[in-house]
Coordinates of C-alpha atoms and ligand atoms in Angstrom, one line a residue:
M1 CA 0.0 0.0 0.0
N2 CA 1.2 3.5 -0.8
P3 CA 2.5 4.8 2.6
K4 CA 1.2 8.3 1.9
I5 CA -2.4 6.9 1.5
S6 CA -2.1 4.8 4.6
T7 CA -0.9 7.7 6.7
Q8 CA -3.8 9.8 5.4
S9 CA -6.3 7.1 6.3
D10 CA -4.7 6.7 9.7
K11 CA -5.1 10.4 10.2
K12 CA -8.7 10.2 9.3
I13 CA -9.4 7.3 11.6
K14 CA -7.6 9.1 14.4
M15 CA -9.8 12.2 13.7
Y16 CA -13.1 10.2 13.7
V17 CA -12.1 8.5 16.9
Y18 CA -11.2 11.8 18.5
H19 CA -14.4 13.5 17.4
L20 CA -16.7 10.7 18.4
L21 CA -15.0 9.2 21.4
M22 CA -13.5 12.3 23.0
P23 CA -16.9 13.9 23.9
L24 CA -18.0 10.7 25.6
L25 CA -14.8 10.5 27.6
L26 CA -15.1 14.2 28.5
L27 CA -18.6 13.7 29.7
M28 CA -17.7 10.6 31.7
V29 CA -14.8 12.1 33.5
S30 CA -16.5 15.5 34.0
K31 CA -19.8 14.5 35.3
F32 CA -21.1 11.0 35.9
S33 CA -22.7 11.9 39.1
V34 CA -23.2 15.7 39.3
V35 CA -26.3 16.3 37.0
P36 CA -29.3 14.5 38.4
N37 CA -31.4 13.9 35.2
L38 CA -28.7 14.2 32.5
N39 CA -29.9 13.5 29.0
W40 CA -26.8 11.8 27.7
I41 CA -27.6 12.2 24.0
S42 CA -28.2 15.9 24.3
A43 CA -25.1 16.4 26.4
Y44 CA -23.1 14.3 23.9
I45 CA -24.3 16.5 21.0
I46 CA -23.5 19.7 22.8
V47 CA -20.0 18.7 24.0
G48 CA -19.3 16.9 20.7
G49 CA -20.1 20.0 18.7
A50 CA -17.9 22.3 20.8
N51 CA -15.1 19.8 20.8
A52 CA -15.3 19.0 17.1
I53 CA -15.3 22.6 16.0
T54 CA -12.5 23.9 18.2
F55 CA -10.3 20.9 17.7
S56 CA -10.7 21.0 13.9
W57 CA -9.7 24.6 13.9
V58 CA -6.7 24.0 16.0
S59 CA -5.4 20.9 14.1
E60 CA -5.8 22.8 10.8
H61 CA -4.3 26.2 11.9
V62 CA -1.7 25.5 14.6
I63 CA 1.3 24.1 12.6
L64 CA 2.6 22.4 15.7
F65 CA -0.3 19.9 15.6
K66 CA 0.8 18.9 12.1
M67 CA 4.5 18.5 13.1
H68 CA 4.3 16.3 16.2
K69 CA 1.6 13.9 17.3
E70 CA 2.5 14.7 20.9
Y71 CA 0.5 18.0 20.6
F72 CA -2.7 16.0 19.8
W73 CA -2.2 13.6 22.7
T74 CA -1.3 16.3 25.2
Y75 CA -4.2 18.6 24.2
A76 CA -6.6 15.6 24.6
F77 CA -5.0 14.6 28.0
V78 CA -5.2 18.1 29.4
L79 CA -8.9 18.4 28.4
L80 CA -9.6 15.1 30.1
L81 CA -7.7 16.0 33.2
T82 CA -9.4 19.3 33.5
S83 CA -12.8 17.7 33.0
F84 CA -12.1 15.4 35.8
L85 CA -11.0 18.3 38.0
I86 CA -14.3 20.1 37.0
S87 CA -16.3 17.3 38.6
V88 CA -14.1 17.5 41.7
G89 CA -14.5 21.3 41.8
Y90 CA -18.3 20.9 41.5
D91 CA -18.5 18.4 44.4
L92 CA -16.3 20.6 46.6
F93 CA -17.3 24.2 45.8
G94 CA -20.3 24.2 43.4
L95 CA -20.9 26.1 40.2
Y96 CA -18.4 28.9 40.7
G97 CA -15.5 26.6 41.7
L98 CA -14.9 24.7 38.4
P99 CA -11.2 24.9 37.5
V100 CA -11.7 25.6 33.8
F101 CA -8.7 27.9 33.9
F102 CA -6.4 25.1 34.8
G103 CA -6.8 23.5 31.3
V104 CA -6.8 26.9 29.5
L105 CA -3.7 28.1 31.2
A106 CA -1.9 24.8 30.6
I107 CA -2.7 24.6 26.9
T108 CA -1.9 28.3 26.4
A109 CA 1.5 27.9 28.1
L110 CA 2.4 24.8 26.1
M111 CA 0.8 25.5 22.7
G112 CA 0.0 29.2 22.4
I113 CA -3.0 31.5 22.6
E114 CA -5.0 29.9 19.7
S115 CA -5.0 26.5 21.2
G116 CA -5.7 27.9 24.7
T117 CA -8.8 29.8 23.2
A118 CA -10.0 26.5 21.6
A119 CA -9.6 24.7 24.9
A120 CA -11.5 27.5 26.8
I121 CA -14.5 27.0 24.5
T122 CA -14.6 23.2 25.0
L123 CA -14.0 23.3 28.7
S124 CA -16.6 26.1 29.3
T125 CA -19.1 24.0 27.4
I126 CA -18.3 21.1 29.8
A127 CA -18.7 23.4 32.8
A128 CA -22.1 24.5 31.5
V129 CA -23.3 20.9 31.0
S130 CA -21.9 19.9 34.4
G131 CA -23.8 22.9 35.8
N132 CA -27.1 21.2 34.6
G133 CA -27.3 23.3 31.4
N134 CA -26.6 26.6 33.0
F135 CA -25.2 28.4 30.0
K136 CA -24.6 31.6 32.0
L137 CA -21.7 29.5 33.3
F138 CA -20.4 29.1 29.7
S139 CA -20.2 32.8 29.1
M140 CA -18.6 33.5 32.5
Y141 CA -15.9 30.8 32.2
A142 CA -15.2 31.4 28.4
I143 CA -15.1 35.2 28.6
A144 CA -13.0 35.2 31.8
S145 CA -10.4 32.7 30.7
I146 CA -10.1 33.9 27.1
G147 CA -9.9 37.5 28.3
A148 CA -7.2 36.6 30.9
I149 CA -4.9 35.0 28.3
F150 CA -5.4 37.8 25.8
L151 CA -4.7 40.4 28.4
T152 CA -1.6 38.6 29.7
K153 CA -0.2 38.0 26.2
R154 CA 3.0 36.1 27.2
L155 CA 3.5 33.4 29.8
D156 CA 7.3 33.5 30.3
K157 CA 7.6 33.8 34.1
R158 CA 5.7 32.7 37.2
F159 CA 4.6 36.3 37.6
D160 CA 2.9 36.1 34.2
F161 CA 0.8 33.2 35.5
S162 CA -0.2 35.2 38.5
K163 CA -1.1 38.1 36.3
A164 CA -3.3 35.8 34.1
A165 CA -5.0 34.5 37.3
L166 CA -5.6 38.0 38.5
W167 CA -7.2 39.1 35.2
N168 CA -9.4 36.0 35.2
S169 CA -10.4 36.6 38.8
L170 CA -11.4 40.3 38.1
I171 CA -13.4 39.4 35.0
S172 CA -15.1 36.4 36.7
V173 CA -16.2 38.6 39.6
A174 CA -17.5 41.2 37.2
M175 CA -19.4 38.6 35.2
V176 CA -21.0 36.9 38.2
F177 CA -22.0 40.3 39.5
A178 CA -23.5 41.4 36.1
M179 CA -25.2 38.2 35.4
N180 CA -26.8 37.9 38.8
S181 CA -28.1 41.4 38.7
A182 CA -29.1 41.3 35.1
F183 CA -31.1 38.1 34.8
S184 CA -32.7 37.6 38.2
P185 CA -34.1 39.8 40.9
F186 CA -31.0 41.1 42.7
E187 CA -29.9 38.1 44.7
L188 CA -26.2 38.5 44.8
Q189 CA -24.4 35.9 46.9
F190 CA -21.0 36.9 48.4
K191 CA -20.1 33.2 48.4
S192 CA -20.4 33.1 44.6
L193 CA -18.3 36.2 44.2
F194 CA -15.7 34.9 46.5
L195 CA -15.5 31.5 44.8
A196 CA -15.4 33.1 41.3
G197 CA -12.6 35.4 42.5
I198 CA -10.5 32.7 44.2
N199 CA -11.0 29.9 41.7
P200 CA -8.4 31.1 39.0
F201 CA -5.7 31.4 41.7
V202 CA -6.3 27.7 42.7
S203 CA -6.0 26.7 39.0
M204 CA -2.8 28.7 38.7
V205 CA -1.2 27.0 41.7
L206 CA -2.2 23.6 40.5
I207 CA -0.8 24.2 37.0
L208 CA 2.6 25.4 38.4
G209 CA 2.8 22.0 40.2
V210 CA 1.7 19.8 37.3
L211 CA 3.4 21.6 34.4
P212 CA 6.9 20.1 34.8
Y213 CA 5.5 16.6 34.7
I214 CA 3.5 17.3 31.5
E215 CA 6.6 18.9 30.0
Y216 CA 8.8 15.9 30.8
L217 CA 6.3 13.4 29.5
S218 CA 5.3 15.2 26.4
R219 CA 8.5 17.1 25.6
I220 CA 6.3 20.1 24.9
Y221 CA 7.8 22.9 26.9
S222 CA 6.3 26.2 28.2
N223 CA 8.5 29.2 27.9
M224 CA 9.0 29.0 31.6
G225 CA 10.4 25.4 31.2
L226 CA 12.6 26.5 28.3
I227 CA 14.1 29.3 30.4
E228 CA 15.1 26.8 33.1
L229 CA 16.8 24.7 30.4
G230 CA 18.7 27.7 29.1
N231 CA 20.7 28.7 32.1
L232 CA 23.8 27.1 30.6
G233 CA 23.9 24.6 33.5
H234 CA 22.4 21.7 31.5
P235 CA 24.8 18.7 31.5
L236 CA 24.9 18.6 27.7
V237 CA 25.9 22.3 27.4
K238 CA 28.5 21.8 30.1
Q239 CA 30.0 18.9 28.1
L240 CA 30.0 21.2 25.0
L241 CA 32.0 23.7 27.0
T242 CA 34.7 21.2 28.0
K243 CA 34.9 19.1 24.8
A244 CA 34.1 21.6 22.1
P245 CA 34.8 25.1 23.5
G246 CA 34.8 26.7 20.0
T247 CA 31.3 25.3 19.3
Y248 CA 30.1 26.5 22.7
F249 CA 31.2 30.0 22.0
H250 CA 29.6 29.9 18.5
S251 CA 26.3 28.6 20.2
V252 CA 26.3 31.5 22.7
M253 CA 26.8 34.0 19.8
L254 CA 24.0 32.4 17.9
S255 CA 21.7 32.5 20.9
N256 CA 22.1 36.3 21.1
M257 CA 21.5 36.8 17.3
C258 CA 18.4 34.5 17.2
E259 CA 16.8 36.1 20.3
S260 CA 17.1 39.7 18.8
A261 CA 15.8 38.6 15.4
A262 CA 12.9 36.6 16.8
Q263 CA 12.0 39.5 19.1
R264 CA 12.0 41.9 16.1
I265 CA 9.7 39.7 13.9
G266 CA 7.4 38.7 16.7
A267 CA 8.4 35.0 16.9
N268 CA 9.0 33.1 20.1
Y269 CA 12.2 34.7 21.3
V270 CA 12.6 32.4 24.3
L271 CA 12.7 29.3 22.0
A272 CA 15.0 31.2 19.6
R273 CA 17.4 32.0 22.5
I274 CA 17.5 28.5 24.1
G275 CA 17.5 26.3 20.9
P276 CA 20.9 27.5 19.7
Y277 CA 22.6 26.3 22.9
F278 CA 21.8 22.8 21.7
H279 CA 21.8 23.1 17.9
D280 CA 25.4 21.7 17.5
I281 CA 25.4 19.5 20.6
G282 CA 26.3 16.5 18.3
K283 CA 29.7 18.0 17.9
I284 CA 30.8 16.8 21.3
K285 CA 31.5 13.4 19.6
R286 CA 34.3 14.5 17.3
P287 CA 34.9 18.1 18.1
E288 CA 38.3 18.3 16.4
F289 CA 36.7 17.9 12.9
F290 CA 34.9 21.2 13.2
A291 CA 36.8 24.4 12.2
E292 CA 35.8 26.4 15.3
N293 CA 37.6 23.8 17.6
Q294 CA 40.7 23.2 15.5
Q295 CA 44.1 24.5 16.7
D296 CA 47.1 23.3 14.8
S297 CA 46.2 20.1 13.1
N298 CA 43.3 19.4 10.8
P299 CA 42.1 15.7 10.8
H300 CA 40.3 16.3 7.6
D301 CA 43.5 16.1 5.7
S302 CA 44.1 12.4 6.4
I303 CA 40.7 11.0 5.1
S304 CA 38.7 11.0 1.8
P305 CA 36.2 13.7 1.0
M306 CA 33.3 11.3 1.4
M307 CA 34.4 10.2 4.8
N308 CA 34.9 13.9 5.8
Y309 CA 31.3 14.6 4.7
L310 CA 30.0 11.6 6.7
V311 CA 31.8 12.9 9.9
I312 CA 30.5 16.5 9.4
A313 CA 26.9 15.4 8.7
S314 CA 26.9 13.0 11.6
H315 CA 26.8 15.8 14.1
V316 CA 23.1 16.3 13.2
K317 CA 22.2 12.6 13.7
Y318 CA 24.2 12.3 16.9
G319 CA 22.7 15.6 18.2
E320 CA 19.2 14.2 17.6
E321 CA 20.1 11.0 19.5
L322 CA 21.4 13.0 22.4
S323 CA 18.3 15.2 22.4
R324 CA 16.0 12.2 22.5
S325 CA 17.9 10.5 25.3
S326 CA 18.0 13.7 27.4
R327 CA 14.3 14.5 26.6
L328 CA 15.1 17.9 25.3
P329 CA 12.0 19.8 24.0
L330 CA 10.6 18.6 20.7
L331 CA 11.0 22.1 19.1
V332 CA 14.7 22.2 20.2
E333 CA 15.2 18.8 18.6
D334 CA 13.7 20.2 15.4
M335 CA 16.3 22.9 15.4
I336 CA 19.1 20.3 15.8
K337 CA 17.7 18.4 12.8
E338 CA 16.8 21.4 10.7
H339 CA 19.6 23.9 11.2
H340 CA 21.5 22.7 8.0
G341 CA 18.2 21.7 6.2
T342 CA 19.1 19.8 3.1
R343 CA 22.1 22.0 2.3
M344 CA 25.3 20.6 0.7
V345 CA 28.7 20.3 2.4
S346 CA 30.1 22.0 -0.7
F347 CA 33.7 22.2 0.4
F348 CA 34.1 18.4 0.4
Y349 CA 31.9 18.1 -2.8
Q350 CA 34.3 20.4 -4.6
K351 CA 37.3 18.5 -3.2
A352 CA 35.8 15.2 -4.5
L353 CA 35.4 16.8 -7.9
S354 CA 38.9 18.1 -7.9
E355 CA 40.1 14.5 -7.1
N356 CA 38.1 13.3 -10.2
L357 CA 35.8 11.2 -8.1
K358 CA 32.4 10.3 -9.5
V359 CA 30.0 12.1 -7.2
S360 CA 26.7 13.9 -7.3
P361 CA 25.7 17.0 -5.2
D362 CA 23.0 14.9 -3.5
D363 CA 25.7 12.6 -2.0
F364 CA 27.0 15.5 0.0
R365 CA 23.7 16.8 1.5
Y366 CA 22.6 17.0 5.1
P367 CA 19.6 14.7 5.8
G368 CA 17.2 17.6 6.6
P369 CA 14.3 18.3 6.9
K370 CA 14.2 22.0 6.0
P371 CA 13.2 24.4 8.9
R372 CA 9.5 24.1 9.6
T373 CA 9.0 27.0 12.1
K374 CA 10.1 30.7 12.0
E375 CA 12.4 30.1 15.0
S376 CA 14.1 27.2 13.3
G377 CA 14.6 29.2 10.1
I378 CA 16.2 32.0 12.1
V379 CA 18.7 29.4 13.6
M380 CA 19.6 28.2 10.2
L381 CA 20.3 31.7 8.9
A382 CA 22.2 32.7 12.1
D383 CA 24.4 29.6 11.9
S384 CA 25.7 30.4 8.4
C385 CA 25.9 34.2 9.0
E386 CA 28.0 33.8 12.2
A387 CA 30.5 31.5 10.5
A388 CA 30.8 33.8 7.5
V389 CA 31.3 37.0 9.5
R390 CA 33.8 35.2 11.8
S391 CA 36.1 34.8 8.7
L392 CA 36.1 38.6 7.8
K393 CA 39.4 40.3 8.4
S394 CA 38.3 43.7 9.5
P395 CA 34.5 43.5 10.1
S396 CA 33.0 47.0 9.7
L397 CA 29.2 47.4 9.8
P398 CA 28.7 47.7 6.0
K399 CA 31.0 44.7 5.5
I400 CA 29.0 42.7 8.0
Q401 CA 25.7 43.8 6.5
N402 CA 26.9 42.8 3.0
T403 CA 28.1 39.4 4.2
V404 CA 24.9 38.7 6.1
E405 CA 22.8 39.7 3.1
E406 CA 24.8 37.5 0.8
V407 CA 24.5 34.5 3.1
V408 CA 20.8 35.0 3.7
N409 CA 20.1 35.4 -0.1
K410 CA 22.0 32.2 -0.9
I411 CA 20.0 30.2 1.6
Y412 CA 16.7 31.8 0.5
N413 CA 17.5 31.0 -3.2
E414 CA 18.3 27.4 -2.3
R415 CA 14.7 27.3 -1.1
Q416 CA 15.7 26.1 2.3
L417 CA 13.2 28.5 4.0
D418 CA 10.1 27.4 2.0
D419 CA 8.5 25.6 4.9
S420 CA 9.6 28.0 7.7
S421 CA 6.7 30.5 7.2
L422 CA 9.2 33.4 7.2
T423 CA 8.1 36.2 5.0
L424 CA 10.4 38.5 2.9
R425 CA 9.6 41.3 5.4
D426 CA 10.7 39.0 8.2
I427 CA 13.9 38.1 6.4
D428 CA 14.8 41.8 5.8
Q429 CA 14.3 42.5 9.5
I430 CA 16.4 39.4 10.4
V431 CA 19.3 40.7 8.3
E432 CA 19.2 44.1 10.1
E433 CA 19.1 42.5 13.5
F434 CA 21.9 40.0 12.7
S435 CA 24.1 42.8 11.4
K436 CA 23.6 44.9 14.5
V437 CA 24.3 42.0 16.9
L438 CA 27.3 40.7 15.0
F439 CA 28.8 44.2 14.7
A440 CA 28.4 44.8 18.5
M441 CA 30.0 41.4 19.2
H442 CA 33.0 41.9 16.8
K443 CA 33.7 45.5 17.8
K444 CA 36.2 44.4 20.3
R445 CA 37.9 42.0 17.8
I446 CA 37.4 39.0 20.0
E447 CA 39.7 36.2 18.8
Y448 CA 37.9 32.9 18.4
P449 CA 38.8 31.0 21.7
K450 CA 40.1 27.5 21.5
T451 CA 40.2 26.4 25.2
T452 CA 37.6 26.3 27.9
Q453 CA 39.3 29.0 30.0
E454 CA 39.5 31.3 27.0
V455 CA 35.8 30.8 26.2
E456 CA 34.8 31.7 29.8
K457 CA 37.0 34.9 29.6
V458 CA 35.6 35.9 26.2
I459 CA 32.0 35.3 27.3
K460 CA 32.6 37.5 30.3
I461 CA 33.8 40.3 27.9
A462 CA 30.8 39.7 25.6
K463 CA 28.4 40.1 28.4
M464 CA 29.9 43.4 29.6
Ligands
FE2_501 FE1 25.7 22.3 12.8
FE2_502 FE1 26.3 25.8 14.3

């Protein structure tokens, strides 16, 4: 059978199972016992409708769902866990103590605002069904949780989570007050207001405790988890410093370039800062084969061009293996696999041609794939630009700018950025940012360090 057709039919079966089975599971975990005379068919249609529409939208529009199946499973798992917590909340606190925000905050932190909004609609529907068809609850939970994540914008620090909970709390209290005074004779209960106000904070505390486990199991990291990984204390990064100090220094340079560029074009700058620390982690295996770590001797001279290509290209495969065994985030692993795309190791191809060997350019390509996210595309561009600027003799700003433009145009014309969703406008802005950062870092004419001690000294200077 054609593997493409079989994957497509697998996908369809998975979708049908999700759309048909998931509402049933959600209803089962959320409310077996809460609603006294629940009409299961009606409840199934309501929850099934909300779930089908929101999930179809997310799986179609959020690229991450197409890249890794873990996004699908984690999304489903968080919905189920939250639905279970909704039934616990109902038993303990009643209608205004349902921890809808737990799921919304978790999905937003892990997968972004679009996915969080979709989760908010499904979970608020479940809250309304659990509340015996009280659809005032749907508006309150949906508006408060979607409003909170839109007002908070980024969830990079613990304080951002507190801010989101505060917004949710304020909106919930306002909604309870307005709904109770608008739709029924004024019968405001302070208990309801108190519960609506405190509920988002309970969800926030719960999520801070559970998030690290979800991150470890799914390898989908929130920005807060990524920041913890990026403190240069990770065992793999420490190994890079001791075994391949030149590569370590190159990775720190890249991190600065990628962060600025991502910030400028509105991409995830935390991911763009952390990914580069690990992008060349595979070089800890044979560091002496890579120019940035070479001192006097060059081991390439003693082996054939094809062998040289194999050693150079293997840093991608080995990096991927290390990333999997260390459970690095999936998106960081993507950067390891994609930072050379399907480009050619042209130096050794040319060398093979000069030795009259029968070779084709495809024999000397990296395995790929090409970058599939904006952040990964930025890492690919930064990687080549940094290496090119490093070889300039006296790097003035115009010289750096020309070199960066040349390198970026070459990669663009090779069509390596086709899947990265970077626009031409993004690329122009990335060139500007790279030039600025590279000029700032080369102003002091920092010599490329070869030993661990030298790297530490130079990084201290670069941070000044
Ligand atoms: Fe590399
Ligand atoms: Fe690199």
